[in-house]
Tab-separated table of N, CA and C in Angstrom:
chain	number	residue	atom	x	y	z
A	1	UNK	N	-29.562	46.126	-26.073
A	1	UNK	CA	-29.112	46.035	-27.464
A	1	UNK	C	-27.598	46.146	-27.522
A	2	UNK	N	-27.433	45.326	-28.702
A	2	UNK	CA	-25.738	45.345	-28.428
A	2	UNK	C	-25.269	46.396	-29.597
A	3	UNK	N	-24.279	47.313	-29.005
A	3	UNK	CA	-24.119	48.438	-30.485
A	3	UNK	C	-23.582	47.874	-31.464
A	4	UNK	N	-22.472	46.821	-31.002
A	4	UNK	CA	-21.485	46.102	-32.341
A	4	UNK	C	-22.327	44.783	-32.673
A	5	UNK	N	-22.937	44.989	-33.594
A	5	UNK	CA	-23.295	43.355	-34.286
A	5	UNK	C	-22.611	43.150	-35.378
A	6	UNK	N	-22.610	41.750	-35.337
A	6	UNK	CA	-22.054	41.207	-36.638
A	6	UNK	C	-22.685	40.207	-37.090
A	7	UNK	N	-22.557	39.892	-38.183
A	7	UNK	CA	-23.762	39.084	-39.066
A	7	UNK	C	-23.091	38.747	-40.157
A	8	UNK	N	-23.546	37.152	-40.229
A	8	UNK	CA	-23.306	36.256	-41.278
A	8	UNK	C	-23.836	36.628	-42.510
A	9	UNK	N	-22.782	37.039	-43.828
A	9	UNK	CA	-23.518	37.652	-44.777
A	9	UNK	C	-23.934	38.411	-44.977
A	10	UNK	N	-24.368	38.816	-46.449
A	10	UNK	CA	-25.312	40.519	-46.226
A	10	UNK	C	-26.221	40.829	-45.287
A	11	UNK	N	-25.746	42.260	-44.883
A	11	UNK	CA	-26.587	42.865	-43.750
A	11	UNK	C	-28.089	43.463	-44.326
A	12	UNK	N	-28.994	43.001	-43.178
A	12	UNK	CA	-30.002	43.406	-43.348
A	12	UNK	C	-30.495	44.856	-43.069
A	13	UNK	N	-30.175	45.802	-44.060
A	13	UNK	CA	-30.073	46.902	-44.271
A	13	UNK	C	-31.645	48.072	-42.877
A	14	UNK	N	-32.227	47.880	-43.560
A	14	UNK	CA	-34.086	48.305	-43.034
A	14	UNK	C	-33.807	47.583	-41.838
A	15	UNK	N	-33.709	46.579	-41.335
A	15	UNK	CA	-33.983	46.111	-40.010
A	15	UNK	C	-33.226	46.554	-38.914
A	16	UNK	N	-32.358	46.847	-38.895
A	16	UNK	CA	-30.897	47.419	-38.726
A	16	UNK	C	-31.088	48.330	-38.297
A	17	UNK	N	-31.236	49.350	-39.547
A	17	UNK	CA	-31.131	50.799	-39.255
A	17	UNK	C	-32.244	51.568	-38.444
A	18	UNK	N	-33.978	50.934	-38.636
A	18	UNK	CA	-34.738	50.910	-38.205
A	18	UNK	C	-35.132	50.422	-36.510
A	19	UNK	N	-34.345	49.761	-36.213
A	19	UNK	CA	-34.438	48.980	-34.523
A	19	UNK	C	-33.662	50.426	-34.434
A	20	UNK	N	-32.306	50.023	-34.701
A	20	UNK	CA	-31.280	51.437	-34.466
A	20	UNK	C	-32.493	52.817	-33.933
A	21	UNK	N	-33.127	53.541	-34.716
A	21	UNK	CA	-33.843	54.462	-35.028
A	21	UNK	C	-35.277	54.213	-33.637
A	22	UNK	N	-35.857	53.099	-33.635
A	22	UNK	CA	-36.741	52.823	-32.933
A	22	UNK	C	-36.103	53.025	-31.166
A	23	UNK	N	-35.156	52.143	-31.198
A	23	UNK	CA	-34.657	52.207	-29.765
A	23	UNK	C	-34.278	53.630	-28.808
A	24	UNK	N	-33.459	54.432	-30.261
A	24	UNK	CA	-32.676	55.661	-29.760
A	24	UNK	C	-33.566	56.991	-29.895
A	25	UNK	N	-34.598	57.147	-30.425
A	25	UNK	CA	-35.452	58.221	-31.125
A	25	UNK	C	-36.075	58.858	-29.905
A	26	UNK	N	-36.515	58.162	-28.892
A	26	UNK	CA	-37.096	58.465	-27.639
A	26	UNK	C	-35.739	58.863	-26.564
A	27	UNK	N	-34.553	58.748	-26.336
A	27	UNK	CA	-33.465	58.985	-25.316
A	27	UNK	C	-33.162	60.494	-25.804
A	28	UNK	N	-33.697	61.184	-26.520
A	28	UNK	CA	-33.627	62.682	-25.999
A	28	UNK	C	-32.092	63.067	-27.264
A	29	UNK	N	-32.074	62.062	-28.188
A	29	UNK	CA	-30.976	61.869	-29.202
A	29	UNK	C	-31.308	63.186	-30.382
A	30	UNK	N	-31.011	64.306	-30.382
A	30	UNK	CA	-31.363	65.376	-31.672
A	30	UNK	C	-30.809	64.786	-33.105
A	31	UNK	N	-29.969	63.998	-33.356
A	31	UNK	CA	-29.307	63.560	-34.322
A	31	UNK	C	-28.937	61.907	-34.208
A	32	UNK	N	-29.107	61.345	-35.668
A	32	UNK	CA	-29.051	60.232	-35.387
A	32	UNK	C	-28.536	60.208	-36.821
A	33	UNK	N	-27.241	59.508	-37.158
A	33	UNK	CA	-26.667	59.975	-38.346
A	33	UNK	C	-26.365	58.548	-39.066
A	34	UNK	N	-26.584	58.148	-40.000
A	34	UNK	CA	-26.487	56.237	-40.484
A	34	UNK	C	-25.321	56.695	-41.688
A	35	UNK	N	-24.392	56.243	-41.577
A	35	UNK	CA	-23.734	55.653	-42.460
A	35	UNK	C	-23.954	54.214	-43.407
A	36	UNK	N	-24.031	53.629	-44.589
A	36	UNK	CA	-24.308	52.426	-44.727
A	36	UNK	C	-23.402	52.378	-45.819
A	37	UNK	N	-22.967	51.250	-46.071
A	37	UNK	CA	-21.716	50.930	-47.215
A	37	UNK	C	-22.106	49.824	-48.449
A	38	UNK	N	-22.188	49.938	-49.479
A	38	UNK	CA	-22.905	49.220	-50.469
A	38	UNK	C	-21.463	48.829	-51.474
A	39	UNK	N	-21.636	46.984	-51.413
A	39	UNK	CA	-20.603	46.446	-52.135
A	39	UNK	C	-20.537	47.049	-53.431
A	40	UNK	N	-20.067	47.985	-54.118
A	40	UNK	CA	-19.726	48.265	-55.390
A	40	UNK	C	-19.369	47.582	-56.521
A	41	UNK	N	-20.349	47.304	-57.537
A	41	UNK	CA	-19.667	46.154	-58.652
A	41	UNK	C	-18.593	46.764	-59.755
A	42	UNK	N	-17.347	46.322	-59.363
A	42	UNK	CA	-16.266	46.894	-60.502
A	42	UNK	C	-15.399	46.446	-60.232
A	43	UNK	N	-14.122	46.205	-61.239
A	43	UNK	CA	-13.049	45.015	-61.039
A	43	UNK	C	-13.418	43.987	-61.694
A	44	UNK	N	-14.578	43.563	-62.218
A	44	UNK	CA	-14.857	41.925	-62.335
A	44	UNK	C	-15.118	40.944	-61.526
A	45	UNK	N	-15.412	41.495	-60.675
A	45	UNK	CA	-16.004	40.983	-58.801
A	45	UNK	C	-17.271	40.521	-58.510
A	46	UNK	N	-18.092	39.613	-58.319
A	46	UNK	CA	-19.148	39.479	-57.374
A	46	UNK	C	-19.613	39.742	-56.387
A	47	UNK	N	-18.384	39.861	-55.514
A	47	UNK	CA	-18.937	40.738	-54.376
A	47	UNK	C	-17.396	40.723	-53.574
A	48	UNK	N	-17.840	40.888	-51.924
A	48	UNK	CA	-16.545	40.746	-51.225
A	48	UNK	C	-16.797	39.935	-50.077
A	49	UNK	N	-15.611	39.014	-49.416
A	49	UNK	CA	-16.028	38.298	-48.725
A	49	UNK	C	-14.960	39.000	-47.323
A	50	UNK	N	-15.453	38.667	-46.070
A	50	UNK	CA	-14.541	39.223	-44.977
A	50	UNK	C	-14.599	38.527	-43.763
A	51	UNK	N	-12.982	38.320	-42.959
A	51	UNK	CA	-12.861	38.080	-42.066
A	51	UNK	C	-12.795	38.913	-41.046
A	52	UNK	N	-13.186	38.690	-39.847
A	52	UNK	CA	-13.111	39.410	-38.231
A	52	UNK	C	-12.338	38.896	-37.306
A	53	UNK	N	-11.038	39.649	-36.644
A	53	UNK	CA	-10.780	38.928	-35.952
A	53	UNK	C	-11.481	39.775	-34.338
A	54	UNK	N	-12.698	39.492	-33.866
A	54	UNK	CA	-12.917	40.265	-33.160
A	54	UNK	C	-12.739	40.440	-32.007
A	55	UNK	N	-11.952	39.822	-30.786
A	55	UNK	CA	-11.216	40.772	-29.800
A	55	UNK	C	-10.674	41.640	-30.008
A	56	UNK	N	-9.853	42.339	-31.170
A	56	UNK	CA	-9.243	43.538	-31.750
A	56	UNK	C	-10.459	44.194	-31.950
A	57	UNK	N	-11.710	43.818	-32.686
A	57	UNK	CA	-12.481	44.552	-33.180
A	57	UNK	C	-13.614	44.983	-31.990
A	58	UNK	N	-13.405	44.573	-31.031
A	58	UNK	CA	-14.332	44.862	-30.109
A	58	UNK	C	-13.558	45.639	-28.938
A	59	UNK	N	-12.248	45.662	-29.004
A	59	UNK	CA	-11.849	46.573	-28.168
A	59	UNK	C	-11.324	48.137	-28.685
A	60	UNK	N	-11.208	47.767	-30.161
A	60	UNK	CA	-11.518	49.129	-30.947
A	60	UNK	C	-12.552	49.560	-30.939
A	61	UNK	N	-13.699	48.912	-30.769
A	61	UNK	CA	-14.951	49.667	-30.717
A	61	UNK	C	-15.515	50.330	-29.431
A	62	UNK	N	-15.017	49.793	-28.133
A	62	UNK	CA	-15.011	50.107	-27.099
A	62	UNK	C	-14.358	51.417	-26.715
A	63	UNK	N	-13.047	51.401	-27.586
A	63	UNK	CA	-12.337	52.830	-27.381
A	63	UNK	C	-13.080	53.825	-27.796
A	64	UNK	N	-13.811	53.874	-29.003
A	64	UNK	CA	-14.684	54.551	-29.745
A	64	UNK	C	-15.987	54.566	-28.878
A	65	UNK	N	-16.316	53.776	-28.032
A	65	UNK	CA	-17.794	54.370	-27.513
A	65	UNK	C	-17.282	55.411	-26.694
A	66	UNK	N	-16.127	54.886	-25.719
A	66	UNK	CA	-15.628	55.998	-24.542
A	66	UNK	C	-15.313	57.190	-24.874
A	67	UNK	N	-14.917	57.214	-26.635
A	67	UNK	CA	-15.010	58.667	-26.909
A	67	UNK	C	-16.038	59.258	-27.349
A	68	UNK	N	-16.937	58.282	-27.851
A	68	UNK	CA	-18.839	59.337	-28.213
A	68	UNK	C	-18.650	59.675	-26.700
A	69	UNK	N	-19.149	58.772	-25.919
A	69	UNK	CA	-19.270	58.941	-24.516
A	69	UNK	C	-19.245	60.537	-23.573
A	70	UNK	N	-18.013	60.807	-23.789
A	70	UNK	CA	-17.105	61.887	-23.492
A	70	UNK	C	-18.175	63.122	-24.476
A	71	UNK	N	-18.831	62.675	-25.627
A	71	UNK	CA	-19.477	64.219	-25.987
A	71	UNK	C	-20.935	63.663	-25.670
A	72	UNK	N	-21.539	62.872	-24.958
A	72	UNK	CA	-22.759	62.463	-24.308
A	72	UNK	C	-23.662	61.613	-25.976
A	73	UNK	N	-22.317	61.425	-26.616
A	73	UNK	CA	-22.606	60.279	-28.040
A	73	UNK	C	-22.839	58.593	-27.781
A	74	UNK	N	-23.576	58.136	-28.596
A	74	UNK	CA	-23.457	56.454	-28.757
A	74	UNK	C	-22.721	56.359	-29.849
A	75	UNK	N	-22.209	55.104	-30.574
A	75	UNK	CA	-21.749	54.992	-31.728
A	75	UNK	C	-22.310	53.486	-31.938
A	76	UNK	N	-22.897	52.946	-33.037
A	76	UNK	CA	-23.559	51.688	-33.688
A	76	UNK	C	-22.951	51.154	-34.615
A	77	UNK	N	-22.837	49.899	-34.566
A	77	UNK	CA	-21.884	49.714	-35.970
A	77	UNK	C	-21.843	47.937	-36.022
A	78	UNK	N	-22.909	47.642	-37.383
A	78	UNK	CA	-22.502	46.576	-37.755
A	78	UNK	C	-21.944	46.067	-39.044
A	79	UNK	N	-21.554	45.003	-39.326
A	79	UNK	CA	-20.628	44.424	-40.046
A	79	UNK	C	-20.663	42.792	-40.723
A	80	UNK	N	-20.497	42.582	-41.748
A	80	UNK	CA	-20.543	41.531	-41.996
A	80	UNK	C	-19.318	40.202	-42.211
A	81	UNK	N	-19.632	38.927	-41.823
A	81	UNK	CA	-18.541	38.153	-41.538
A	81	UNK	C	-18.714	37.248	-43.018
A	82	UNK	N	-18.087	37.221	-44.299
A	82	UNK	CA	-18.262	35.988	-44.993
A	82	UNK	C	-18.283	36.840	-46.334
A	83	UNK	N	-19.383	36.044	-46.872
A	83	UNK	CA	-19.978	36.908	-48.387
A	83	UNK	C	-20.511	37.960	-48.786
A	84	UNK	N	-20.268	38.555	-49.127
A	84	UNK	CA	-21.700	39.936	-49.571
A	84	UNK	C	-21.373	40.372	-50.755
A	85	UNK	N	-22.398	40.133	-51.366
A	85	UNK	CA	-22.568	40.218	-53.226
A	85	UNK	C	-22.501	41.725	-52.887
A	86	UNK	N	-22.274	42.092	-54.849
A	86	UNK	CA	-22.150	43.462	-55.299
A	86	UNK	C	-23.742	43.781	-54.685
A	87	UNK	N	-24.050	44.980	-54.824
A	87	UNK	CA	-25.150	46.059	-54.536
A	87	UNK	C	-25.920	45.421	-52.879
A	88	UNK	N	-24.846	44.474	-52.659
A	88	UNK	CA	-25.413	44.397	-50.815
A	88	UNK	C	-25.075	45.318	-50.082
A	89	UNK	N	-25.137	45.046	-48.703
A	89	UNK	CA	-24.563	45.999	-47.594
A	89	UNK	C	-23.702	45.211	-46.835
A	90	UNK	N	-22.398	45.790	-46.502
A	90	UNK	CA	-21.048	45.259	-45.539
A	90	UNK	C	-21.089	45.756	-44.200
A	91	UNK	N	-21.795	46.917	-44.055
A	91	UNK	CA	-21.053	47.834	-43.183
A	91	UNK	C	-22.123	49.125	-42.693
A	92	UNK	N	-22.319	49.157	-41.612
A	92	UNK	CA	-23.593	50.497	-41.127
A	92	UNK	C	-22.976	50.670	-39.990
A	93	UNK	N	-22.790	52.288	-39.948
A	93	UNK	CA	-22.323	52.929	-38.972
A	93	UNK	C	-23.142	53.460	-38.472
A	94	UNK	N	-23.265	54.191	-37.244
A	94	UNK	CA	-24.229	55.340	-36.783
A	94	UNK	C	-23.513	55.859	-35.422
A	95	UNK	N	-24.358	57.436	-35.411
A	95	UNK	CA	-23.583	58.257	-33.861
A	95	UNK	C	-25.104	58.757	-33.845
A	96	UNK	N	-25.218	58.852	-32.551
A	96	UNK	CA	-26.668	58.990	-31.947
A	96	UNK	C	-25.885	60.403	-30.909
A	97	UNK	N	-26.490	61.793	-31.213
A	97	UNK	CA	-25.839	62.706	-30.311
A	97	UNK	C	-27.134	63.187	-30.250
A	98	UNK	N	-27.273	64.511	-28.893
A	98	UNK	CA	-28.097	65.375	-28.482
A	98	UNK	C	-27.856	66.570	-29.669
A	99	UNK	N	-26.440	66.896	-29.765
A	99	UNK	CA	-26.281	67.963	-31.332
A	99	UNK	C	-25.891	67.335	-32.504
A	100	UNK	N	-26.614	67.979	-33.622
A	100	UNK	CA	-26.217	67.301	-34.837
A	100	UNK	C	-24.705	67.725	-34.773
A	101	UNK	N	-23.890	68.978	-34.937
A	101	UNK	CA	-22.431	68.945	-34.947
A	101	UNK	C	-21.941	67.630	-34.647
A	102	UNK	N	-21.897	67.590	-33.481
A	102	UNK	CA	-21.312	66.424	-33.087
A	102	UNK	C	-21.323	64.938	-33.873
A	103	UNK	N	-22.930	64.896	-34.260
A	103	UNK	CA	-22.943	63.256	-34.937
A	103	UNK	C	-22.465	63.148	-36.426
A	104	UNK	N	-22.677	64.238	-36.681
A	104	UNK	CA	-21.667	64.496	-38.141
A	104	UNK	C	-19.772	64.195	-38.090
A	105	UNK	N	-19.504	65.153	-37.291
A	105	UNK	CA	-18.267	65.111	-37.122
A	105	UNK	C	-17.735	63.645	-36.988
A	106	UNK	N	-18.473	63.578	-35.612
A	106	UNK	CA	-18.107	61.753	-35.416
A	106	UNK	C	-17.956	60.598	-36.257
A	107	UNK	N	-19.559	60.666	-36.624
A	107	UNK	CA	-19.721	60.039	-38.081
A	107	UNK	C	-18.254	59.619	-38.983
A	108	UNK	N	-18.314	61.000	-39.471
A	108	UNK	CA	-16.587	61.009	-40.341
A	108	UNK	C	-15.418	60.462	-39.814
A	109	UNK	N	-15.150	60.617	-38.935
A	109	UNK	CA	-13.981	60.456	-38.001
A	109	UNK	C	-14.102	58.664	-37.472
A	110	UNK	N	-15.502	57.865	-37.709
A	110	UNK	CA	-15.297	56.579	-37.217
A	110	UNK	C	-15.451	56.187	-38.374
A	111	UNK	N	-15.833	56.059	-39.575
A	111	UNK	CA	-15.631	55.647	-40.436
A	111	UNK	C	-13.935	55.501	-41.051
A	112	UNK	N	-14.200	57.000	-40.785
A	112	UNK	CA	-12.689	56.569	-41.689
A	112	UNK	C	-11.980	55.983	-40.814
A	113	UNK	N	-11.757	56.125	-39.702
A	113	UNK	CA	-11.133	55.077	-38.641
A	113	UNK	C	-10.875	53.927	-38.515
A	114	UNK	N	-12.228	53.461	-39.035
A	114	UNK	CA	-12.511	51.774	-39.444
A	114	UNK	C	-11.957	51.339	-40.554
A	115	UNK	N	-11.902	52.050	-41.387
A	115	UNK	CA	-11.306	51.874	-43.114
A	115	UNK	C	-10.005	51.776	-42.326
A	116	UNK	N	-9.264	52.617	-41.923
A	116	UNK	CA	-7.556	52.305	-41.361
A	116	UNK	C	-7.473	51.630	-40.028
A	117	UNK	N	-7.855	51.280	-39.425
A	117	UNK	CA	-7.726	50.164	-37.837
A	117	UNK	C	-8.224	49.010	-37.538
A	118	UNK	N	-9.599	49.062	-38.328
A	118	UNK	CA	-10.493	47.798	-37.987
A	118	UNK	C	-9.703	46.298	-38.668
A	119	UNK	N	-10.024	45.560	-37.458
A	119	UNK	CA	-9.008	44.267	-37.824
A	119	UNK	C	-10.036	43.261	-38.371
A	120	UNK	N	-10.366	43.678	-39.853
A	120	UNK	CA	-11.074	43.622	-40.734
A	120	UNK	C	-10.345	42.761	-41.809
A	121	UNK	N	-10.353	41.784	-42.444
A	121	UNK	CA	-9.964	41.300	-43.496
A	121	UNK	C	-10.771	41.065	-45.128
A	122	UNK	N	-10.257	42.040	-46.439
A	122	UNK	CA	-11.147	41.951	-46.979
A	122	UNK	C	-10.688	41.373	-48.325
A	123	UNK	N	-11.794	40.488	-48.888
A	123	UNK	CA	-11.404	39.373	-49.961
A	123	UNK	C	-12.565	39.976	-51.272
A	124	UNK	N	-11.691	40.314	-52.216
A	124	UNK	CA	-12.446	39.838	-53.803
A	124	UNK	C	-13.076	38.815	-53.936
A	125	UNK	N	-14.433	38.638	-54.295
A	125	UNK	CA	-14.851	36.912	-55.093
A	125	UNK	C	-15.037	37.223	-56.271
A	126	UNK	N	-13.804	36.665	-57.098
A	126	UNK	CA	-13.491	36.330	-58.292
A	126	UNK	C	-13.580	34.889	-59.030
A	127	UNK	N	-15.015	34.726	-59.646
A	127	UNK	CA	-15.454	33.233	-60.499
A	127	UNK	C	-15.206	32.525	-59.089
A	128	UNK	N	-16.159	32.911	-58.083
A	128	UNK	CA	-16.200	32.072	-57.356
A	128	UNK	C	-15.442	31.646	-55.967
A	129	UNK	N	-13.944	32.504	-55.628
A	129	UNK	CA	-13.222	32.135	-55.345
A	129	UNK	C	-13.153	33.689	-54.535
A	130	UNK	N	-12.384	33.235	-53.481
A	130	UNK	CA	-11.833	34.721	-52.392
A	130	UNK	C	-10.212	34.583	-52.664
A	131	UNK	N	-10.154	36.236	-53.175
A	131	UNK	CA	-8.861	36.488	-53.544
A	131	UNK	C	-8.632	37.834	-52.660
A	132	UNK	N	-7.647	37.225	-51.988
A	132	UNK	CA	-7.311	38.757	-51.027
A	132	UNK	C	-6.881	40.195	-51.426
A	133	UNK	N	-7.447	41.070	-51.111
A	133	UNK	CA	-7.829	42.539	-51.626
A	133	UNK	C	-6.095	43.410	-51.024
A	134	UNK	N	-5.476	42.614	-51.375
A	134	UNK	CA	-4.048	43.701	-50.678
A	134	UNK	C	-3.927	44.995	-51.001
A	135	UNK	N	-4.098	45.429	-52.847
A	135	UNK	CA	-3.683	46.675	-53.284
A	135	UNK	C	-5.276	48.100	-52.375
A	136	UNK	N	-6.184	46.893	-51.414
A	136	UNK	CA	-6.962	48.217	-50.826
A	136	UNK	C	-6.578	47.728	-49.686
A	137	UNK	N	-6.185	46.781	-49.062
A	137	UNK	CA	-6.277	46.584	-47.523
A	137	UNK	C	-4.523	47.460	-46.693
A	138	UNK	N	-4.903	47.928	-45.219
A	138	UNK	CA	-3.912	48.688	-44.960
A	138	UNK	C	-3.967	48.246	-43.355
A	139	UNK	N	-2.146	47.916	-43.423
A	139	UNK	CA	-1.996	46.885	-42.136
A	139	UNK	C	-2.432	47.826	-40.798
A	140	UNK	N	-2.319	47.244	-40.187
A	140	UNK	CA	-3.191	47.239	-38.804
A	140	UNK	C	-1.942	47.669	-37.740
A	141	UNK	N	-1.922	48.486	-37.360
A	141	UNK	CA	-0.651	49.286	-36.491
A	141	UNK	C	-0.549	47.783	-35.391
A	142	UNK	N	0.867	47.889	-35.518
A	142	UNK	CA	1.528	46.826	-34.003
A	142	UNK	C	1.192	45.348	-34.717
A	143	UNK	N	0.504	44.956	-36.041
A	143	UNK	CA	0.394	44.044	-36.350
A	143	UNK	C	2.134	43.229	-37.015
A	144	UNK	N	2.009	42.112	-36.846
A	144	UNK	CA	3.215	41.912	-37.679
A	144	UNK	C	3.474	40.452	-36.554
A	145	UNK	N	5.267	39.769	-37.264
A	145	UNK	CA	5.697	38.342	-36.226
A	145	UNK	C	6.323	39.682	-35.313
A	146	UNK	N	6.121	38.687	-33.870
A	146	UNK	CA	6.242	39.359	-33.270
A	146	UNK	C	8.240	38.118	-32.550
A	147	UNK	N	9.357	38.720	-32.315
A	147	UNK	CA	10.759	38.140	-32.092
A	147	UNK	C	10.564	37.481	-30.453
C-alpha cells in the first residue's frame, strides 16, 4: 500500500480511511488517529480546486515518514488533485503508533505542517471558474526565480 495517495477529485472518504484501518489494525498499532478535512461552504464558493506539484510533495512526505519512523510511527496521507465541492473531502491524514501519545502529537504537528510546506496549490471555484486563494495560501520556503 502506498501511504501518499492522490486522487482525482473528491476523496473517497469510508474507503480510505477504512483500507487505512483494515491494513494497520493487525501490526500491533495501539493508536490509529484520522484526520479528515471537509471543503467548508463560505465566501460564495463551490468548492476548491488544487494543484500538486509532487516531487516536492513526495519528498516532504518522505521526510515525515523518517520521522514517524524514528518513534516506531507510520504517517498516511491522501489528497486531492482538481475539484472538490463544498461539504467534500480534500485531505486525510493519519499516524498509526504503538502509543496513543505519540499519534496525537504527530497527528498535530503533520497537519499543520502541511497547511505551511506542502507544495500544494489552492484555488476558489467562483461561478464556475478557479480563482487563486492567495489571502490563505503561504509560500513555500526556498520557493521563488531563482538569479
Amino acid at each position: 500500500m502506498d501511504k501518499l495517495e492522490l486522487f482525482d477529485g473528491s476523496l473517497p472518504v469510508e474507503e480510505i480511511t477504512n483500507s487505512w484501518y483494515n491494513e494497520f489494525k493487525n501490526l500491533n498499532y495501539g493508536a490509529i488517529i484520522t484526520f479528515v478535512g471537509v471543503v467548508r461552504d463560505e465566501g460564495n464558493i463551490q468548492g476548491l480546486s488544487f494543484d500538486i506539484y509532487e516531487p516536492i510533495l513526495k519528498s516532504w512526505f518522505e521526510a515525515w515518514q523518517k520521522k514517524a519512523n524514528e518513534k516506531n510511527a507510520i504517517v498516511l496521507m491522501a489528497h486531492s488533485r482538481g475539484d472538490v465541492l463544498n461539504h467534500e473531502s480534500s485531505y486525510i491524514a493519519a499516524v498509526c503508533s504503538p502509543k496513543r501519545r505519540v499519534a496525537l502529537e504527530m497527528i498535530d504537528e503533520f497537519v499543520e505542517d502541511f497547511k505551511a510546506n506542502a507544495p500544494i496549490w489552492k484555488y476558489d471555484i467562483i461561478n464556475g471558474n478557479r480563482v487563486y486563494a492567495e489571502d490563505r495560501s503561504t509560500p513555500i520556503f526556498g520557493a521563488g526565480i531563482l538569479n
